[in-house]
XYZ file of N, CA and C in Angstrom:
468
model
N 0.847 -1.253 0.083
C -0.236 -0.643 -0.022
C 0.901 1.757 -0.001
N 2.406 1.252 1.091
C 2.748 2.533 0.710
C 3.305 2.673 -0.427
N 3.659 1.370 -0.927
C 4.501 2.265 -2.770
C 3.711 1.744 -3.086
N 2.347 2.526 -3.015
C 1.459 3.068 -4.001
C 0.758 4.305 -3.293
N 1.923 5.263 -2.901
C 0.645 6.167 -2.281
C 2.155 7.522 -3.007
N 2.904 7.276 -3.914
C 3.737 8.233 -4.775
C 2.288 8.024 -6.087
N 2.002 7.999 -6.261
C 0.817 7.407 -7.305
C -0.330 8.241 -7.138
N -0.456 8.631 -6.000
C -0.864 10.107 -5.707
C -1.205 11.184 -5.986
N 0.527 11.690 -5.978
C 0.275 12.918 -5.813
C 0.632 12.975 -7.787
N 1.177 11.715 -8.122
C 1.289 11.754 -9.226
C 0.352 12.046 -10.231
N -0.917 11.468 -10.187
C -2.196 11.213 -10.609
C -2.778 12.294 -10.957
N -2.348 13.161 -9.427
C -3.642 14.579 -9.105
C -3.098 15.205 -10.212
N -1.806 15.431 -10.244
C -0.582 15.866 -10.908
C -1.062 16.012 -12.851
N -1.182 14.811 -13.102
C -1.522 14.978 -14.406
C -3.074 15.344 -14.849
N -4.253 15.057 -13.525
C -5.483 14.990 -14.024
C -5.415 16.694 -13.903
N -4.817 16.876 -13.407
C -5.019 18.546 -13.116
C -4.311 19.321 -14.854
N -3.170 18.767 -15.232
C -2.811 19.296 -15.753
C -3.538 19.163 -17.136
N -4.132 18.086 -16.857
C -5.476 17.307 -18.766
C -6.263 18.519 -19.001
N -6.727 18.864 -17.317
C -8.062 19.087 -17.545
C -7.218 20.700 -17.384
N -6.739 21.447 -17.216
C -6.154 22.998 -18.162
C -6.367 22.752 -19.296
N -5.588 21.550 -20.504
C -5.166 22.017 -21.929
C -6.839 21.545 -22.352
N -7.439 20.779 -21.221
C -9.254 20.544 -22.614
C -9.663 21.907 -22.341
N -9.533 23.358 -20.701
C -9.631 23.949 -21.096
C -9.117 25.127 -22.100
N -8.019 25.068 -21.934
C -7.062 25.947 -22.997
C -8.000 26.054 -25.055
N -7.732 24.375 -24.697
C -8.460 24.005 -26.325
C -9.542 24.422 -26.295
N -10.293 24.435 -25.885
C -12.017 25.196 -25.560
C -12.211 26.046 -25.792
N -11.295 27.077 -24.977
C -11.580 28.216 -25.005
C -10.257 29.328 -25.034
N -9.747 29.348 -26.899
C -8.650 29.456 -26.436
C -8.254 31.268 -26.978
N -6.821 31.946 -25.895
C -7.372 32.887 -26.036
C -8.507 34.124 -27.196
N -8.571 35.025 -26.780
C -9.304 35.968 -27.681
C -8.767 37.831 -27.297
N -8.118 38.052 -28.705
C -7.944 38.920 -28.520
C -8.270 40.429 -29.521
N -8.712 41.812 -28.555
C -9.095 42.217 -29.353
C -9.465 42.949 -31.146
N -7.760 42.483 -31.050
C -7.523 42.345 -32.779
C -8.189 41.340 -33.566
N -8.126 40.389 -33.203
C -8.609 38.956 -33.370
C -10.288 39.073 -33.928
N -11.062 39.656 -32.895
C -12.341 40.245 -33.022
C -12.096 40.781 -33.865
N -11.857 42.248 -34.084
C -12.167 43.359 -35.138
C -11.115 42.973 -36.329
N -10.101 42.089 -36.548
C -10.314 41.512 -38.313
C -11.227 40.663 -38.309
N -11.992 39.644 -37.488
C -13.224 39.034 -38.016
C -14.653 40.205 -38.405
N -14.651 40.855 -37.706
C -15.449 42.824 -38.057
C -14.740 43.079 -39.412
N -14.131 43.440 -39.911
C -13.376 44.380 -40.547
C -13.584 42.742 -42.108
N -13.012 41.870 -42.081
C -13.913 40.280 -42.809
C -14.918 40.551 -43.302
N -15.972 40.426 -42.448
C -17.456 40.506 -42.287
C -17.841 42.101 -43.743
N -17.116 42.820 -42.995
C -17.963 43.871 -42.991
C -17.330 44.067 -44.338
N -16.034 43.594 -44.944
C -15.055 43.871 -46.481
C -15.747 42.759 -47.725
N -16.348 41.780 -46.871
C -16.660 41.248 -47.466
C -18.426 40.800 -48.350
N -19.052 42.254 -46.963
C -20.558 42.139 -47.377
C -21.086 41.690 -46.898
N -21.298 40.873 -45.824
C -21.924 39.794 -45.667
C -22.420 40.635 -43.991
N -23.474 41.048 -44.613
C -24.548 41.888 -43.216
C -25.048 40.902 -41.978
N -24.952 39.592 -42.659
C -25.812 38.468 -42.098
C -24.582 37.874 -40.860
N -23.618 37.918 -41.166
C -22.712 37.749 -40.236
C -21.979 38.910 -39.044
N -22.356 39.769 -40.275
C -22.274 41.425 -38.934
C -23.463 41.070 -37.761
N -24.493 40.755 -37.981
C -25.681 40.460 -37.268
C -25.622 39.761 -36.193
N -24.420 38.296 -36.307
C -24.287 37.804 -35.195
C -23.112 38.468 -34.253
N -22.501 39.641 -34.589
C -21.590 39.413 -34.352
C -21.696 40.689 -32.813
N -23.214 41.404 -33.368
C -24.183 42.608 -32.330
C -23.672 41.759 -31.095
N -23.815 42.190 -30.036
C -24.691 42.009 -28.634
C -26.110 42.840 -29.094
N -27.112 41.983 -27.593
C -29.096 42.521 -27.631
C -28.601 43.744 -27.917
N -27.490 44.263 -27.006
C -28.082 46.023 -26.512
C -27.142 46.204 -27.489
N -26.053 47.031 -28.321
C -25.203 46.813 -29.295
C -25.705 48.613 -29.108
N -24.714 49.236 -28.889
C -24.588 50.510 -29.284
C -23.986 51.051 -30.615
N -24.420 52.185 -31.577
C -23.282 52.856 -32.791
C -23.934 54.123 -32.475
N -22.700 55.204 -31.907
C -22.554 56.578 -32.022
C -20.972 56.975 -33.704
N -22.619 57.914 -34.513
C -21.461 58.918 -34.903
C -22.193 59.795 -35.337
N -21.202 60.752 -34.633
C -21.258 62.750 -34.547
C -22.484 62.577 -33.128
N -23.596 62.720 -34.008
C -24.956 63.029 -33.127
C -25.534 61.883 -33.706
N -25.070 60.977 -34.407
C -25.700 59.828 -34.575
C -26.122 58.538 -33.021
N -27.083 58.276 -33.161
C -26.671 57.097 -31.954
C -27.769 55.961 -32.632
N -27.382 54.611 -32.311
C -27.872 53.592 -32.951
C -27.728 52.950 -31.468
N -28.874 52.391 -30.782
C -29.558 51.217 -30.236
C -30.180 49.719 -30.342
N -29.723 48.775 -30.951
C -29.653 47.733 -30.313
C -29.831 46.600 -31.786
N -29.544 45.610 -31.667
C -29.237 44.750 -32.613
C -29.836 45.535 -34.011
N -31.182 45.024 -34.096
C -31.890 45.739 -34.914
C -31.629 46.703 -35.758
N -31.915 47.506 -35.288
C -31.833 49.384 -35.281
C -30.241 49.426 -36.092
N -28.896 48.456 -35.311
C -27.441 49.170 -35.694
C -27.316 48.283 -37.160
N -28.437 46.963 -36.994
C -28.122 45.852 -38.325
C -28.849 46.843 -39.579
N -29.905 47.663 -39.392
C -30.556 48.209 -40.574
C -30.007 49.576 -40.521
N -29.694 50.257 -39.911
C -29.759 51.650 -39.794
C -28.370 52.523 -40.549
N -27.271 50.829 -39.578
C -25.627 51.765 -39.233
C -25.263 50.672 -41.090
N -25.353 49.450 -40.673
C -25.009 48.326 -41.600
C -25.433 48.217 -42.820
N -27.123 47.886 -43.182
C -27.171 47.720 -43.893
C -27.455 49.306 -45.118
N -26.963 50.343 -44.488
C -27.187 51.712 -45.438
C -26.217 51.973 -45.471
N -25.403 51.057 -44.927
C -23.445 52.517 -44.871
C -22.892 51.315 -46.284
N -23.138 50.088 -46.158
C -22.353 48.731 -46.387
C -21.867 49.447 -48.178
N -23.652 49.439 -48.351
C -23.178 49.715 -49.755
C -22.626 50.948 -50.358
N -21.766 51.756 -49.388
C -21.198 53.047 -50.157
C -20.174 53.052 -49.678
N -19.534 52.128 -48.806
C -17.712 52.141 -48.778
C -17.911 50.874 -48.891
N -16.017 50.732 -49.282
C -15.680 49.963 -49.577
C -14.044 49.060 -49.072
N -13.458 48.657 -48.660
C -12.124 48.677 -47.890
C -11.929 48.935 -46.666
N -12.598 48.365 -46.234
C -11.864 49.594 -44.336
C -10.779 48.801 -43.926
N -9.777 49.865 -43.332
C -8.753 49.514 -42.596
C -8.616 50.130 -41.773
N -8.555 50.060 -40.947
C -8.394 50.563 -39.400
C -6.490 49.987 -38.926
N -5.780 51.235 -38.058
C -5.055 52.052 -37.745
C -4.973 51.779 -36.131
N -4.740 50.406 -35.588
C -5.071 51.010 -34.472
C -3.681 51.650 -33.462
N -3.630 52.295 -32.544
C -3.551 53.452 -31.439
C -3.668 52.718 -29.965
N -4.389 52.039 -29.730
C -5.111 51.078 -27.905
C -5.384 50.100 -28.215
N -5.363 49.732 -27.182
C -5.461 48.226 -27.340
C -5.734 47.364 -26.428
N -7.014 46.623 -25.416
C -6.632 45.773 -24.864
C -7.531 44.856 -24.309
N -7.357 43.577 -23.514
C -8.228 42.624 -23.316
C -8.626 42.091 -22.571
N -9.647 42.123 -21.547
C -9.078 41.200 -20.005
C -10.351 39.919 -20.250
N -10.933 39.572 -18.901
C -11.941 38.043 -19.673
C -13.041 38.196 -20.034
N -13.487 39.918 -19.971
C -15.027 40.426 -20.273
C -14.856 41.123 -21.373
N -14.177 42.074 -21.965
C -13.747 42.738 -22.554
C -12.608 43.138 -22.799
N -13.314 43.556 -24.512
C -11.688 43.716 -25.547
C -11.579 44.915 -26.536
N -10.472 45.726 -26.391
C -11.471 47.433 -27.757
C -10.064 47.139 -28.220
N -10.180 48.249 -29.272
C -8.872 48.508 -29.912
C -9.722 49.955 -30.209
N -9.295 50.871 -30.085
C -9.694 52.560 -30.481
C -7.723 53.369 -32.081
N -8.463 54.158 -32.666
C -7.267 54.185 -33.984
C -8.081 55.221 -34.830
N -7.432 55.167 -35.389
C -7.730 55.483 -36.913
C -8.295 55.004 -38.082
N -9.564 55.101 -38.502
C -10.162 54.194 -40.249
C -9.569 55.214 -41.164
N -9.815 53.777 -42.359
C -9.779 55.132 -43.645
C -10.851 53.483 -44.647
N -10.729 54.111 -44.726
C -12.843 53.780 -45.799
C -12.510 54.109 -47.376
N -12.540 53.527 -48.653
C -12.794 53.638 -49.495
C -14.363 53.807 -49.701
N -14.789 55.294 -49.911
C -16.420 55.274 -50.446
C -16.638 55.746 -52.147
N -17.646 54.500 -52.062
C -17.991 54.761 -53.452
C -18.694 55.687 -54.180
N -18.921 55.977 -55.424
C -19.943 57.105 -55.826
C -20.934 56.401 -55.584
N -21.935 57.650 -55.153
C -23.467 56.967 -55.468
C -24.266 57.751 -56.728
N -23.552 58.131 -57.854
C -24.369 58.192 -58.532
C -22.872 58.523 -59.674
N -23.734 58.397 -61.350
C -22.617 58.299 -62.328
C -21.193 59.739 -62.423
N -20.380 59.448 -62.672
C -19.750 60.574 -62.977
C -18.949 61.324 -61.714
N -19.369 60.424 -60.414
C -18.819 61.274 -59.991
C -17.843 60.979 -58.790
N -17.127 61.311 -58.723
C -15.167 60.820 -58.547
C -15.734 59.848 -57.036
N -14.334 58.930 -56.617
C -14.169 57.855 -54.942
C -13.892 58.926 -54.434
N -14.000 58.489 -53.614
C -13.935 59.150 -52.495
C -12.891 58.655 -51.239
N -12.544 58.983 -50.833
C -11.050 58.851 -48.864
C -11.743 58.641 -47.893
N -12.183 58.005 -47.439
C -13.416 58.639 -46.538
C -12.054 57.876 -44.411
N -12.392 58.966 -43.885
C -11.153 58.656 -42.539
C -11.932 59.045 -41.526
N -10.959 58.801 -39.961
C -11.363 59.130 -39.146
C -11.013 58.363 -37.727
N -11.747 58.330 -36.406
C -11.272 57.655 -35.536
C -11.967 56.518 -34.950
N -11.993 55.689 -34.324
C -13.208 54.514 -33.823
C -12.354 53.792 -32.612
N -13.443 53.283 -32.207
C -13.270 52.637 -31.048
C -14.688 51.495 -31.231
N -13.751 50.036 -31.004
C -14.897 49.373 -31.040
C -14.999 47.915 -29.966
N -16.017 47.952 -29.529
C -15.764 47.447 -26.681
C -16.647 46.674 -27.358
N -16.114 45.502 -26.841
C -16.381 43.498 -27.350
C -17.107 43.188 -26.304
N -17.505 42.832 -25.868
C -17.752 42.215 -24.201
C -18.315 40.652 -24.521
N -18.369 40.073 -23.772
C -18.678 38.114 -23.691
C -20.141 38.213 -22.675
N -20.586 37.819 -23.934
C -22.459 37.463 -23.145
C -22.408 36.132 -22.138
N -24.275 36.518 -21.563
C -24.211 35.076 -20.756
C -23.506 34.033 -20.859
N -23.374 33.611 -22.616
C -22.897 32.403 -22.940
C -21.104 32.185 -22.739
N -20.655 33.329 -22.868
C -19.367 33.488 -23.085
C -18.848 33.786 -24.676
N -19.794 34.058 -25.200
C -19.712 34.543 -26.253
C -19.368 36.340 -27.011
N -17.949 36.456 -27.665
C -17.934 37.871 -27.740
C -19.479 38.540 -28.703
N -19.389 39.473 -28.131
C -20.260 40.278 -29.001
C -19.408 41.928 -28.737
N -20.414 42.595 -29.556
C -20.141 43.497 -30.582
C -20.219 44.405 -29.789
N -20.002 45.309 -28.602
C -21.299 45.665 -27.582
C -21.528 47.118 -28.274
N -20.236 48.000 -28.256
C -19.911 49.442 -28.881
C -19.076 50.351 -29.765
N -19.715 50.579 -30.936
C -18.558 50.967 -32.011
C -19.223 52.519 -31.822
N -18.184 53.489 -31.974
C -17.884 54.818 -32.166
C -17.005 54.843 -33.323
N -17.828 55.675 -34.251
C -16.854 56.637 -35.053
C -17.190 58.085 -35.268
N -16.110 58.282 -35.724
C -15.876 60.161 -35.421
C -14.823 60.841 -37.147
N -16.001 60.910 -38.141
C -15.322 60.349 -39.284
C -15.171 62.802 -39.461
N -14.038 62.378 -40.937
C -13.655 63.528 -40.973
C -14.485 63.689 -42.932
N -14.665 64.944 -43.121
C -15.724 65.202 -44.340
C -14.019 64.412 -45.758
N -15.088 63.692 -46.112
C -14.699 63.003 -47.521
C -13.923 63.577 -49.029
N -12.838 62.733 -48.462
C -11.985 63.087 -49.804
C -12.495 62.827 -50.916
N -11.963 63.801 -52.330
C -11.739 63.146 -54.115
C -10.197 62.316 -53.893
N -10.997 61.280 -54.082
C -9.512 60.854 -54.537
C -8.724 61.006 -55.474
């Protein structure tokens, strides 16, 4: 019996290490950069349905005096009304952070502005942004807050 006691600590150590590995594999580390890249990819591919799934139920979108609230309003009034007018969204991150429940990035953005009528030249849009992600009750990351402050569009 005494000769088997040395196996107890070894078994406990193995069980603990296996559990931690499984938890890490099931919940890989998420960064704000990863979340924002998924958002940019969906936006640039004009995948409004994928974007809808990224929004929290109580998401807020702010730009100037505009404030949309809730997944439906943000999806319809920001994403669907804007998606056809811009392309090639790019972010230049100045600040970012991630903890167990929140992730954010802030910095500047650039977009190509698509002409709305024939004969109008392409434009270049730019400004500041912040995207704030939060985990929901199921532990899934959702975009909770997006704020854009744009400069006047410049002709390219």
